[in-house]
Amino acid sequence: MTTDNPSSENNEQDARPKNFVEQIVEADLAANTHAGRVHTRFPPEPNGYLHIGHAKSICLNFGIAQNYGGKCNLRFDDTNPAKEDTEYVDSIKEDVQWLGFQWDGIYFASDYFQQLYDLAVQLIKDGKAYICSLSPEETREYRGGWDGVGQDSPYRDRSIDENLDLFQRMKAGEFSDGEHTLRAKIDMASANMNMRDPAMYRIKHVHHHRTGDQWCIYPMYDFAHGISDSIENITHSICTLEFEHHRPLYDWFLDELDIFRSRQYEFARLNITHTVMSKRRLLELVEQNHVTGWDDPRMPTISGLRRRGYTPEAIRSFCSRIGVTKQNSTHDIAWLEDALRAQLNKEAPRRAAVLRPLKVVIENFPEGHEETMEAVNNPEDPSAGTRQIPFTRELYIERSDFMEDPPKKFFRLGPGREVRLRYGFFITCTDVIKDEQGNITELRCTYDPETRGGQAPDGRKVRGTIHWVSAKHAVNAEVRLYDHLFQKQDPSNVEEGQSYLENLNPNSLEVLTQCKLEPSLKDALPGERFQFERLGYFCVDAKESATDQLVFNRSVTLRDTWAKMQKKG
Ligand code: ATP
Ligand code: MG
């Protein structure tokens, strides 16, 4: 269920054709397959922070429940204790809610450890599971290759009593890791490797973040997942394509145990250019300090995107736009950026900010004098109104808006040239001041008092309009500019012996510490978003910004500058 679902999204959903999962759900509803019930779940393993790929799954699972009057559970698939942690559990809950969804039930696979154990005992009693004592290497050899068949384990015909006894002793902690496994007795000759007597339980003397040291045997994903679905009466268990070949096993367990029959459906994972998406790699980036943490604004994690300035609406809109199919593909990160840009263009208040300041002194503007100019808050939204900004003798402009020796097409400021200051006056550069090294430190200009509001009464034209901030009133800030985390479109596509880490973009972060902002930004709140005119969309960093030292993150540029740069080469 969503708590917050703008109607525009609903309209979008209505307008687009139904995806294949929705078609399945509708067919089931029409056939009354589950007595009219629709119940999905989002089942993350708490071994890392959620990323944008998970957002696709979240939007799909919660979206189906919402659109068909059903329910959606949040279930932590915490059967692999070595890598799991409550820090991840907490972050996952926060991220799901931030995306605008609320679960109907919250569960942990570890809640079912006893039930899972009991069901495993039932399979042993039915002669459908056995304790195998082959070593991991032997097990691999016996399983055989894709092109051949496997070989029965010599332990396959252990008696039911012996199996029950050994399983009980495994649970009691009598054996060390790897000594025995519990395996389903299916078919060692199956063409599907997953059906060649897959492991159901392994011994792991590892502390679990919820069950502590109560268990030293843990169920395997394939055994635990379907049964957890069944226990929760999940009707449509939606997972990614790599589990397609696990479906026969999913079905086998539920059929053999004769419990509620959930159904598994697979869709394509989301991949995005210029980033990596597996939690293992994201963890590596964090642990090796390639980024500052899971919520580094360059990360494809939900927490990173949030800190970067992404909105839940933009992420949902992106997920809706990419759709749900069975074809694996990679989406251009520009699509994600576009979704944010589209929303912020409509909603973000416009402000003036100078990131690389160059001082301008207007020599014919009286010292100590101040004019108040009216600036439009958002041309896309008249209801946003206007604000007052002070104009004084000393201003800052962007260094890049001045060139000492400008080429023809440069319509901004140059010696002797006239330019329009947005919401200000026309100014003409009369002198360029330099330090001993020849660096430009200041510009001297004159202004035309008749041009207030941006028009010259004599009708003379200026081509360029630049932004500015009054030096006296300027608020100092640090601004962090981000670029793609990886230079290559597909950073994981590397030659043998190479690591995807070699594709990290060394220029993915640029920190500007001398930025000058218009005074109204002084009270900007953590997470608040703005368009800095001509520069892009920015938000106040929610973690490191302070009232006396504002820090802004660039969320996204105004246009897709990367594509342009690539074209230029
Ligand atoms: P990772 O490889 O990043 O660890 P995972 O699939 O192991 O991903 P889980 O925590 O097990 O991560 O995933 C929870 C749910 O999110 C699963 O249903 C999974 O299919 C889905 N999911 C994970 N990654 C993606 C993705 N890139 N696109 C779509 N769905 C995904
Ligand atoms: Mg996983």
mmCIF file of C-alpha atoms in Angstrom, residues 192-537:
data_model
loop_
_atom_site.group_PDB
_atom_site.id
_atom_site.type_symbol
_atom_site.label_atom_id
_atom_site.label_comp_id
_atom_site.label_asym_id
_atom_site.label_seq_id
_atom_site.Cartn_x
_atom_site.Cartn_y
_atom_site.Cartn_z
ATOM 1 C CA ASN A 192 17.996 -28.898 -13.993
ATOM 2 C CA MET A 193 20.977 -28.794 -11.631
ATOM 3 C CA ASN A 194 18.809 -27.261 -8.926
ATOM 4 C CA MET A 195 16.832 -30.503 -8.769
ATOM 5 C CA ARG A 196 19.863 -32.728 -8.182
ATOM 6 C CA ASP A 197 19.225 -33.327 -4.500
ATOM 7 C CA PRO A 198 19.701 -29.707 -3.420
ATOM 8 C CA ALA A 199 20.806 -28.877 0.099
ATOM 9 C CA MET A 200 18.040 -27.822 2.480
ATOM 10 C CA TYR A 201 20.109 -27.248 5.606
ATOM 11 C CA ARG A 202 23.763 -26.663 6.352
ATOM 12 C CA ILE A 203 25.645 -26.489 9.622
ATOM 13 C CA LYS A 204 26.883 -23.015 10.483
ATOM 14 C CA HIS A 205 28.095 -22.198 13.937
ATOM 15 C CA VAL A 206 27.429 -18.522 13.433
ATOM 16 C CA HIS A 207 25.651 -15.989 15.617
ATOM 17 C CA HIS A 208 22.401 -14.731 14.104
ATOM 18 C CA HIS A 209 21.395 -11.094 14.540
ATOM 19 C CA ARG A 210 17.942 -12.122 15.756
ATOM 20 C CA THR A 211 18.067 -15.698 16.985
ATOM 21 C CA GLY A 212 21.486 -15.379 18.599
ATOM 22 C CA ASP A 213 23.097 -18.786 19.176
ATOM 23 C CA GLN A 214 19.835 -20.695 19.308
ATOM 24 C CA TRP A 215 20.509 -22.331 15.943
ATOM 25 C CA CYS A 216 23.640 -23.773 14.401
ATOM 26 C CA ILE A 217 21.884 -25.154 11.344
ATOM 27 C CA TYR A 218 20.372 -22.752 8.859
ATOM 28 C CA PRO A 219 17.930 -23.416 6.004
ATOM 29 C CA MET A 220 19.016 -22.770 2.418
ATOM 30 C CA TYR A 221 17.324 -20.020 0.435
ATOM 31 C CA ASP A 222 15.409 -22.391 -1.856
ATOM 32 C CA PHE A 223 13.921 -24.298 1.035
ATOM 33 C CA ALA A 224 13.178 -21.288 3.230
ATOM 34 C CA HIS A 225 11.866 -18.916 0.623
ATOM 35 C CA GLY A 226 8.919 -20.826 -0.786
ATOM 36 C CA ILE A 227 7.858 -22.052 2.622
ATOM 37 C CA SER A 228 7.997 -18.514 4.023
ATOM 38 C CA ASP A 229 5.797 -17.425 1.117
ATOM 39 C CA SER A 230 3.425 -20.262 1.863
ATOM 40 C CA ILE A 231 3.273 -19.535 5.599
ATOM 41 C CA GLU A 232 2.335 -15.937 4.795
ATOM 42 C CA ASN A 233 -0.223 -17.048 2.190
ATOM 43 C CA ILE A 234 1.566 -15.105 -0.511
ATOM 44 C CA THR A 235 -0.329 -15.515 -3.780
ATOM 45 C CA HIS A 236 2.215 -14.021 -6.204
ATOM 46 C CA SER A 237 5.874 -14.441 -5.279
ATOM 47 C CA ILE A 238 7.722 -12.131 -7.641
ATOM 48 C CA CYS A 239 11.462 -12.493 -8.022
ATOM 49 C CA THR A 240 14.168 -11.817 -10.586
ATOM 50 C CA LEU A 241 14.939 -13.939 -13.637
ATOM 51 C CA GLU A 242 17.915 -15.810 -12.243
ATOM 52 C CA PHE A 243 15.455 -17.756 -10.096
ATOM 53 C CA GLU A 244 13.572 -19.121 -13.080
ATOM 54 C CA HIS A 245 15.469 -22.412 -12.881
ATOM 55 C CA HIS A 246 14.736 -22.591 -9.174
ATOM 56 C CA ARG A 247 10.981 -22.529 -9.731
ATOM 57 C CA PRO A 248 10.625 -26.334 -10.140
ATOM 58 C CA LEU A 249 12.291 -26.688 -6.747
ATOM 59 C CA TYR A 250 10.088 -23.984 -5.238
ATOM 60 C CA ASP A 251 7.084 -25.943 -6.475
ATOM 61 C CA TRP A 252 8.509 -29.293 -5.391
ATOM 62 C CA PHE A 253 8.835 -28.298 -1.736
ATOM 63 C CA LEU A 254 5.317 -26.856 -1.545
ATOM 64 C CA ASP A 255 3.812 -29.844 -3.362
ATOM 65 C CA GLU A 256 5.639 -32.479 -1.339
ATOM 66 C CA LEU A 257 4.773 -30.740 1.925
ATOM 67 C CA ASP A 258 1.235 -30.174 0.696
ATOM 68 C CA ILE A 259 1.032 -26.664 2.101
ATOM 69 C CA PHE A 260 -0.434 -23.438 0.672
ATOM 70 C CA ARG A 261 0.637 -23.136 -2.900
ATOM 71 C CA SER A 262 2.233 -19.740 -3.579
ATOM 72 C CA ARG A 263 3.301 -19.155 -7.176
ATOM 73 C CA GLN A 264 6.609 -17.759 -8.301
ATOM 74 C CA TYR A 265 6.963 -15.350 -11.238
ATOM 75 C CA GLU A 266 10.199 -13.903 -12.545
ATOM 76 C CA PHE A 267 10.980 -10.502 -14.048
ATOM 77 C CA ALA A 268 14.174 -8.883 -15.353
ATOM 78 C CA ARG A 269 16.514 -7.195 -12.894
ATOM 79 C CA LEU A 270 17.215 -3.553 -13.311
ATOM 80 C CA ASN A 271 20.680 -2.584 -14.469
ATOM 81 C CA ILE A 272 21.828 1.005 -14.931
ATOM 82 C CA THR A 273 24.783 2.421 -16.842
ATOM 83 C CA HIS A 274 27.826 3.873 -15.083
ATOM 84 C CA THR A 275 27.192 2.046 -11.830
ATOM 85 C CA VAL A 276 27.221 -1.369 -10.209
ATOM 86 C CA MET A 277 24.187 -2.857 -8.574
ATOM 87 C CA SER A 278 25.086 -5.855 -6.474
ATOM 88 C CA LYS A 279 25.231 -5.438 -2.737
ATOM 89 C CA ARG A 280 28.503 -7.342 -2.642
ATOM 90 C CA ARG A 281 30.155 -4.729 -4.845
ATOM 91 C CA LEU A 282 28.490 -1.811 -3.128
ATOM 92 C CA LEU A 283 29.811 -3.165 0.166
ATOM 93 C CA GLU A 284 33.265 -3.373 -1.385
ATOM 94 C CA LEU A 285 33.080 0.285 -2.439
ATOM 95 C CA VAL A 286 32.156 1.220 1.128
ATOM 96 C CA GLU A 287 34.723 -0.985 2.841
ATOM 97 C CA GLN A 288 37.563 0.082 0.578
ATOM 98 C CA ASN A 289 36.652 3.751 1.017
ATOM 99 C CA HIS A 290 36.011 4.424 -2.651
ATOM 100 C CA VAL A 291 32.939 6.218 -1.353
ATOM 101 C CA THR A 292 32.176 7.737 2.040
ATOM 102 C CA GLY A 293 29.486 5.220 2.965
ATOM 103 C CA TRP A 294 26.316 3.475 1.792
ATOM 104 C CA ASP A 295 24.656 6.886 1.613
ATOM 105 C CA ASP A 296 27.391 8.558 -0.409
ATOM 106 C CA PRO A 297 25.448 10.674 -2.920
ATOM 107 C CA ARG A 298 27.234 8.891 -5.789
ATOM 108 C CA MET A 299 25.938 5.482 -4.723
ATOM 109 C CA PRO A 300 22.949 3.881 -6.495
ATOM 110 C CA THR A 301 21.530 3.077 -3.070
ATOM 111 C CA ILE A 302 18.183 4.515 -1.996
ATOM 112 C CA SER A 303 19.947 6.261 0.885
ATOM 113 C CA GLY A 304 22.582 7.675 -1.489
ATOM 114 C CA LEU A 305 19.958 8.889 -3.943
ATOM 115 C CA ARG A 306 17.970 10.413 -1.088
ATOM 116 C CA ARG A 307 21.021 12.283 0.153
ATOM 117 C CA ARG A 308 21.812 13.354 -3.371
ATOM 118 C CA GLY A 309 18.414 15.054 -3.517
ATOM 119 C CA TYR A 310 16.299 12.448 -5.278
ATOM 120 C CA THR A 311 12.607 12.384 -4.426
ATOM 121 C CA PRO A 312 10.535 9.240 -3.898
ATOM 122 C CA GLU A 313 8.257 10.451 -6.711
ATOM 123 C CA ALA A 314 11.152 10.641 -9.184
ATOM 124 C CA ILE A 315 12.293 7.113 -8.323
ATOM 125 C CA ARG A 316 8.757 5.739 -8.616
ATOM 126 C CA SER A 317 8.236 7.551 -11.876
ATOM 127 C CA PHE A 318 11.496 6.102 -13.222
ATOM 128 C CA CYS A 319 10.425 2.594 -12.183
ATOM 129 C CA SER A 320 7.076 3.057 -13.853
ATOM 130 C CA ARG A 321 8.731 4.308 -17.025
ATOM 131 C CA ILE A 322 11.218 1.435 -17.389
ATOM 132 C CA GLY A 323 8.414 -1.096 -17.007
ATOM 133 C CA VAL A 324 8.470 -4.749 -16.039
ATOM 134 C CA THR A 325 9.491 -7.386 -18.581
ATOM 135 C CA LYS A 326 11.280 -10.686 -18.880
ATOM 136 C CA GLN A 327 14.152 -9.273 -20.985
ATOM 137 C CA ASN A 328 17.311 -8.357 -19.144
ATOM 138 C CA SER A 329 18.615 -4.985 -20.213
ATOM 139 C CA THR A 330 20.542 -1.973 -19.001
ATOM 140 C CA HIS A 331 18.934 1.430 -18.693
ATOM 141 C CA ASP A 332 20.787 4.647 -19.248
ATOM 142 C CA ILE A 333 21.307 6.499 -15.988
ATOM 143 C CA ALA A 334 20.137 9.602 -17.866
ATOM 144 C CA TRP A 335 16.573 8.248 -17.556
ATOM 145 C CA LEU A 336 16.811 8.332 -13.806
ATOM 146 C CA GLU A 337 18.258 11.839 -13.887
ATOM 147 C CA ASP A 338 15.499 12.922 -16.255
ATOM 148 C CA ALA A 339 12.830 11.740 -13.873
ATOM 149 C CA LEU A 340 14.248 13.945 -11.122
ATOM 150 C CA ARG A 341 14.768 16.896 -13.425
ATOM 151 C CA ALA A 342 11.166 16.709 -14.623
ATOM 152 C CA GLN A 343 9.818 16.899 -11.102
ATOM 153 C CA LEU A 344 12.194 19.546 -9.799
ATOM 154 C CA ASN A 345 11.649 21.716 -12.849
ATOM 155 C CA LYS A 346 8.020 21.946 -11.779
ATOM 156 C CA GLU A 347 8.586 22.232 -8.049
ATOM 157 C CA ALA A 348 12.003 23.527 -7.073
ATOM 158 C CA PRO A 349 12.307 27.188 -6.059
ATOM 159 C CA ARG A 350 14.865 29.079 -8.153
ATOM 160 C CA ARG A 351 17.759 30.730 -6.384
ATOM 161 C CA ALA A 352 20.987 32.480 -7.313
ATOM 162 C CA ALA A 353 24.257 30.821 -6.365
ATOM 163 C CA VAL A 354 27.758 31.570 -7.552
ATOM 164 C CA LEU A 355 29.935 28.489 -7.324
ATOM 165 C CA ARG A 356 33.293 29.902 -8.496
ATOM 166 C CA PRO A 357 33.054 33.555 -7.542
ATOM 167 C CA LEU A 358 34.662 36.512 -9.266
ATOM 168 C CA LYS A 359 34.180 39.888 -7.633
ATOM 169 C CA VAL A 360 32.602 42.723 -9.599
ATOM 170 C CA VAL A 361 32.766 46.322 -8.361
ATOM 171 C CA ILE A 362 30.258 48.691 -9.967
ATOM 172 C CA GLU A 363 32.089 51.952 -9.800
ATOM 173 C CA ASN A 364 29.175 54.285 -10.541
ATOM 174 C CA PHE A 365 26.913 52.586 -7.975
ATOM 175 C CA PRO A 366 26.967 54.638 -4.749
ATOM 176 C CA GLU A 367 28.818 53.082 -1.853
ATOM 177 C CA GLY A 368 26.515 51.850 0.922
ATOM 178 C CA HIS A 369 23.503 52.113 -1.382
ATOM 179 C CA GLU A 370 21.217 49.115 -1.740
ATOM 180 C CA GLU A 371 18.462 48.393 -4.236
ATOM 181 C CA THR A 372 15.901 45.691 -3.809
ATOM 182 C CA MET A 373 15.127 43.610 -6.850
ATOM 183 C CA GLU A 374 12.180 41.316 -7.330
ATOM 184 C CA ALA A 375 12.964 37.771 -8.443
ATOM 185 C CA VAL A 376 10.546 35.106 -9.621
ATOM 186 C CA ASN A 377 10.594 32.006 -7.440
ATOM 187 C CA ASN A 378 9.494 29.540 -10.072
ATOM 188 C CA PRO A 379 8.498 30.454 -13.615
ATOM 189 C CA GLU A 380 6.768 27.047 -13.882
ATOM 190 C CA ASP A 381 4.601 27.770 -10.868
ATOM 191 C CA PRO A 382 3.136 31.276 -10.573
ATOM 192 C CA SER A 383 1.764 30.439 -7.122
ATOM 193 C CA ALA A 384 5.343 30.262 -5.834
ATOM 194 C CA GLY A 385 5.436 34.066 -6.021
ATOM 195 C CA THR A 386 8.479 36.298 -5.874
ATOM 196 C CA ARG A 387 11.182 37.289 -3.425
ATOM 197 C CA GLN A 388 13.359 40.315 -2.862
ATOM 198 C CA ILE A 389 17.088 40.197 -3.491
ATOM 199 C CA PRO A 390 19.540 42.988 -2.630
ATOM 200 C CA PHE A 391 21.651 44.653 -5.309
ATOM 201 C CA THR A 392 24.779 46.490 -4.134
ATOM 202 C CA ARG A 393 28.022 47.997 -5.427
ATOM 203 C CA GLU A 394 29.973 44.758 -4.974
ATOM 204 C CA LEU A 395 28.702 41.547 -6.459
ATOM 205 C CA TYR A 396 29.927 38.072 -7.275
ATOM 206 C CA ILE A 397 29.515 36.494 -10.671
ATOM 207 C CA GLU A 398 30.697 33.098 -11.966
ATOM 208 C CA ARG A 399 34.287 33.109 -13.144
ATOM 209 C CA SER A 400 33.125 31.271 -16.232
ATOM 210 C CA ASP A 401 30.836 34.203 -17.116
ATOM 211 C CA PHE A 402 33.854 36.386 -17.882
ATOM 212 C CA MET A 403 36.527 35.993 -20.540
ATOM 213 C CA GLU A 404 39.347 38.383 -21.029
ATOM 214 C CA ASP A 405 39.658 37.491 -24.678
ATOM 215 C CA PRO A 406 36.237 36.146 -25.574
ATOM 216 C CA PRO A 407 35.556 34.339 -28.837
ATOM 217 C CA LYS A 408 32.766 35.626 -31.044
ATOM 218 C CA LYS A 409 30.006 33.421 -29.742
ATOM 219 C CA PHE A 410 30.697 34.203 -26.076
ATOM 220 C CA PHE A 411 27.792 36.444 -25.117
ATOM 221 C CA ARG A 412 28.674 36.954 -21.493
ATOM 222 C CA LEU A 413 31.068 39.479 -19.972
ATOM 223 C CA GLY A 414 34.365 40.637 -21.475
ATOM 224 C CA PRO A 415 36.409 43.828 -21.396
ATOM 225 C CA GLY A 416 34.267 46.644 -22.815
ATOM 226 C CA ARG A 417 31.266 44.338 -23.156
ATOM 227 C CA GLU A 418 27.808 44.796 -21.778
ATOM 228 C CA VAL A 419 25.748 42.044 -20.176
ATOM 229 C CA ARG A 420 22.406 41.785 -18.369
ATOM 230 C CA LEU A 421 22.393 40.838 -14.701
ATOM 231 C CA ARG A 422 19.305 38.735 -14.133
ATOM 232 C CA TYR A 423 16.706 40.695 -12.136
ATOM 233 C CA GLY A 424 19.288 43.530 -12.048
ATOM 234 C CA PHE A 425 20.784 46.029 -14.467
ATOM 235 C CA PHE A 426 23.007 46.047 -17.527
ATOM 236 C CA ILE A 427 26.672 46.322 -16.615
ATOM 237 C CA THR A 428 29.721 47.018 -18.768
ATOM 238 C CA CYS A 429 33.186 45.813 -17.875
ATOM 239 C CA THR A 430 35.644 48.703 -17.760
ATOM 240 C CA ASP A 431 38.715 47.191 -16.138
ATOM 241 C CA VAL A 432 40.261 43.849 -15.208
ATOM 242 C CA ILE A 433 42.277 43.676 -11.975
ATOM 243 C CA LYS A 434 44.964 40.990 -11.608
ATOM 244 C CA ASP A 435 47.324 39.831 -8.902
ATOM 245 C CA GLU A 436 51.092 39.530 -9.308
ATOM 246 C CA GLN A 437 50.781 36.099 -10.886
ATOM 247 C CA GLY A 438 48.421 37.478 -13.482
ATOM 248 C CA ASN A 439 45.281 35.860 -12.058
ATOM 249 C CA ILE A 440 42.115 37.875 -12.446
ATOM 250 C CA THR A 441 40.961 38.939 -8.975
ATOM 251 C CA GLU A 442 38.294 41.517 -9.700
ATOM 252 C CA LEU A 443 36.365 43.276 -12.442
ATOM 253 C CA ARG A 444 35.525 46.943 -12.511
ATOM 254 C CA CYS A 445 32.230 47.751 -14.186
ATOM 255 C CA THR A 446 29.688 50.510 -14.645
ATOM 256 C CA TYR A 447 25.958 50.006 -14.599
ATOM 257 C CA ASP A 448 23.162 51.742 -16.442
ATOM 258 C CA PRO A 449 20.526 52.797 -13.885
ATOM 259 C CA GLU A 450 17.978 53.023 -16.706
ATOM 260 C CA THR A 451 18.061 49.275 -17.299
ATOM 261 C CA ARG A 452 16.390 48.163 -14.092
ATOM 262 C CA GLY A 453 14.205 45.163 -14.872
ATOM 263 C CA GLY A 454 16.377 44.097 -17.812
ATOM 264 C CA GLN A 455 15.337 46.480 -20.618
ATOM 265 C CA ALA A 456 17.196 49.499 -21.983
ATOM 266 C CA PRO A 457 14.895 52.455 -22.703
ATOM 267 C CA ASP A 458 16.823 53.157 -25.908
ATOM 268 C CA GLY A 459 16.093 49.653 -27.047
ATOM 269 C CA ARG A 460 19.725 48.535 -27.236
ATOM 270 C CA LYS A 461 20.195 44.806 -27.030
ATOM 271 C CA VAL A 462 22.486 42.654 -24.948
ATOM 272 C CA ARG A 463 22.739 38.974 -25.808
ATOM 273 C CA GLY A 464 23.811 37.535 -22.467
ATOM 274 C CA THR A 465 22.134 37.318 -19.079
ATOM 275 C CA ILE A 466 24.160 36.145 -16.113
ATOM 276 C CA HIS A 467 23.378 35.597 -12.441
ATOM 277 C CA TRP A 468 25.006 37.317 -9.478
ATOM 278 C CA VAL A 469 24.935 37.605 -5.705
ATOM 279 C CA SER A 470 25.456 40.719 -3.599
ATOM 280 C CA ALA A 471 28.874 40.346 -1.935
ATOM 281 C CA LYS A 472 27.812 41.962 1.306
ATOM 282 C CA HIS A 473 24.780 39.713 1.674
ATOM 283 C CA ALA A 474 26.213 36.510 0.275
ATOM 284 C CA VAL A 475 25.958 33.333 2.324
ATOM 285 C CA ASN A 476 29.066 31.165 2.193
ATOM 286 C CA ALA A 477 28.605 27.530 1.352
ATOM 287 C CA GLU A 478 30.330 24.381 0.255
ATOM 288 C CA VAL A 479 28.903 22.795 -2.866
ATOM 289 C CA ARG A 480 29.633 19.223 -3.908
ATOM 290 C CA LEU A 481 29.384 18.381 -7.570
ATOM 291 C CA TYR A 482 28.920 14.743 -8.500
ATOM 292 C CA ASP A 483 29.528 12.865 -11.661
ATOM 293 C CA HIS A 484 29.086 9.205 -12.581
ATOM 294 C CA LEU A 485 30.748 6.871 -10.139
ATOM 295 C CA PHE A 486 32.142 4.810 -13.019
ATOM 296 C CA GLN A 487 33.523 6.094 -16.282
ATOM 297 C CA LYS A 488 32.478 3.144 -18.403
ATOM 298 C CA GLN A 489 28.856 2.520 -19.276
ATOM 299 C CA ASP A 490 29.224 -1.055 -18.124
ATOM 300 C CA PRO A 491 31.934 -0.993 -15.453
ATOM 301 C CA SER A 492 31.544 -4.712 -14.767
ATOM 302 C CA ASN A 493 32.513 -5.612 -18.298
ATOM 303 C CA VAL A 494 36.264 -6.040 -17.815
ATOM 304 C CA GLU A 495 39.070 -8.039 -19.355
ATOM 305 C CA GLU A 496 40.305 -11.055 -17.506
ATOM 306 C CA GLY A 497 42.497 -10.099 -14.563
ATOM 307 C CA GLN A 498 41.005 -6.609 -14.413
ATOM 308 C CA SER A 499 38.681 -5.352 -11.732
ATOM 309 C CA TYR A 500 35.564 -3.251 -12.179
ATOM 310 C CA LEU A 501 37.200 -0.933 -9.644
ATOM 311 C CA GLU A 502 39.619 0.183 -12.347
ATOM 312 C CA ASN A 503 36.669 1.833 -14.035
ATOM 313 C CA LEU A 504 35.953 4.135 -11.100
ATOM 314 C CA ASN A 505 35.677 7.746 -12.231
ATOM 315 C CA PRO A 506 38.485 9.677 -10.476
ATOM 316 C CA ASN A 507 36.501 12.890 -11.008
ATOM 317 C CA SER A 508 33.188 11.741 -9.608
ATOM 318 C CA LEU A 509 33.359 14.309 -6.791
ATOM 319 C CA GLU A 510 34.374 17.955 -6.953
ATOM 320 C CA VAL A 511 34.141 20.026 -3.788
ATOM 321 C CA LEU A 512 33.809 23.799 -4.105
ATOM 322 C CA THR A 513 34.323 25.587 -0.807
ATOM 323 C CA GLN A 514 34.095 29.256 -1.748
ATOM 324 C CA CYS A 515 30.536 29.380 -3.042
ATOM 325 C CA LYS A 516 28.401 32.476 -2.561
ATOM 326 C CA LEU A 517 24.639 32.108 -2.253
ATOM 327 C CA GLU A 518 21.841 34.654 -2.243
ATOM 328 C CA PRO A 519 20.828 35.592 1.323
ATOM 329 C CA SER A 520 17.463 33.789 1.321
ATOM 330 C CA LEU A 521 19.350 30.473 1.301
ATOM 331 C CA LYS A 522 20.744 31.147 4.753
ATOM 332 C CA ASP A 523 17.859 29.313 6.404
ATOM 333 C CA ALA A 524 17.688 26.401 3.963
ATOM 334 C CA LEU A 525 16.831 23.204 5.800
ATOM 335 C CA PRO A 526 18.543 19.814 5.523
ATOM 336 C CA GLY A 527 17.215 18.010 2.472
ATOM 337 C CA GLU A 528 15.600 21.131 0.987
ATOM 338 C CA ARG A 529 15.865 21.312 -2.819
ATOM 339 C CA PHE A 530 16.447 24.264 -5.114
ATOM 340 C CA GLN A 531 17.314 25.081 -8.640
ATOM 341 C CA PHE A 532 20.445 27.201 -8.671
ATOM 342 C CA GLU A 533 19.699 29.108 -11.824
ATOM 343 C CA ARG A 534 21.771 28.133 -14.826
ATOM 344 C CA LEU A 535 23.615 25.491 -12.754
ATOM 345 C CA GLY A 536 21.312 22.641 -11.861
ATOM 346 C CA TYR A 537 19.284 21.254 -8.988
#
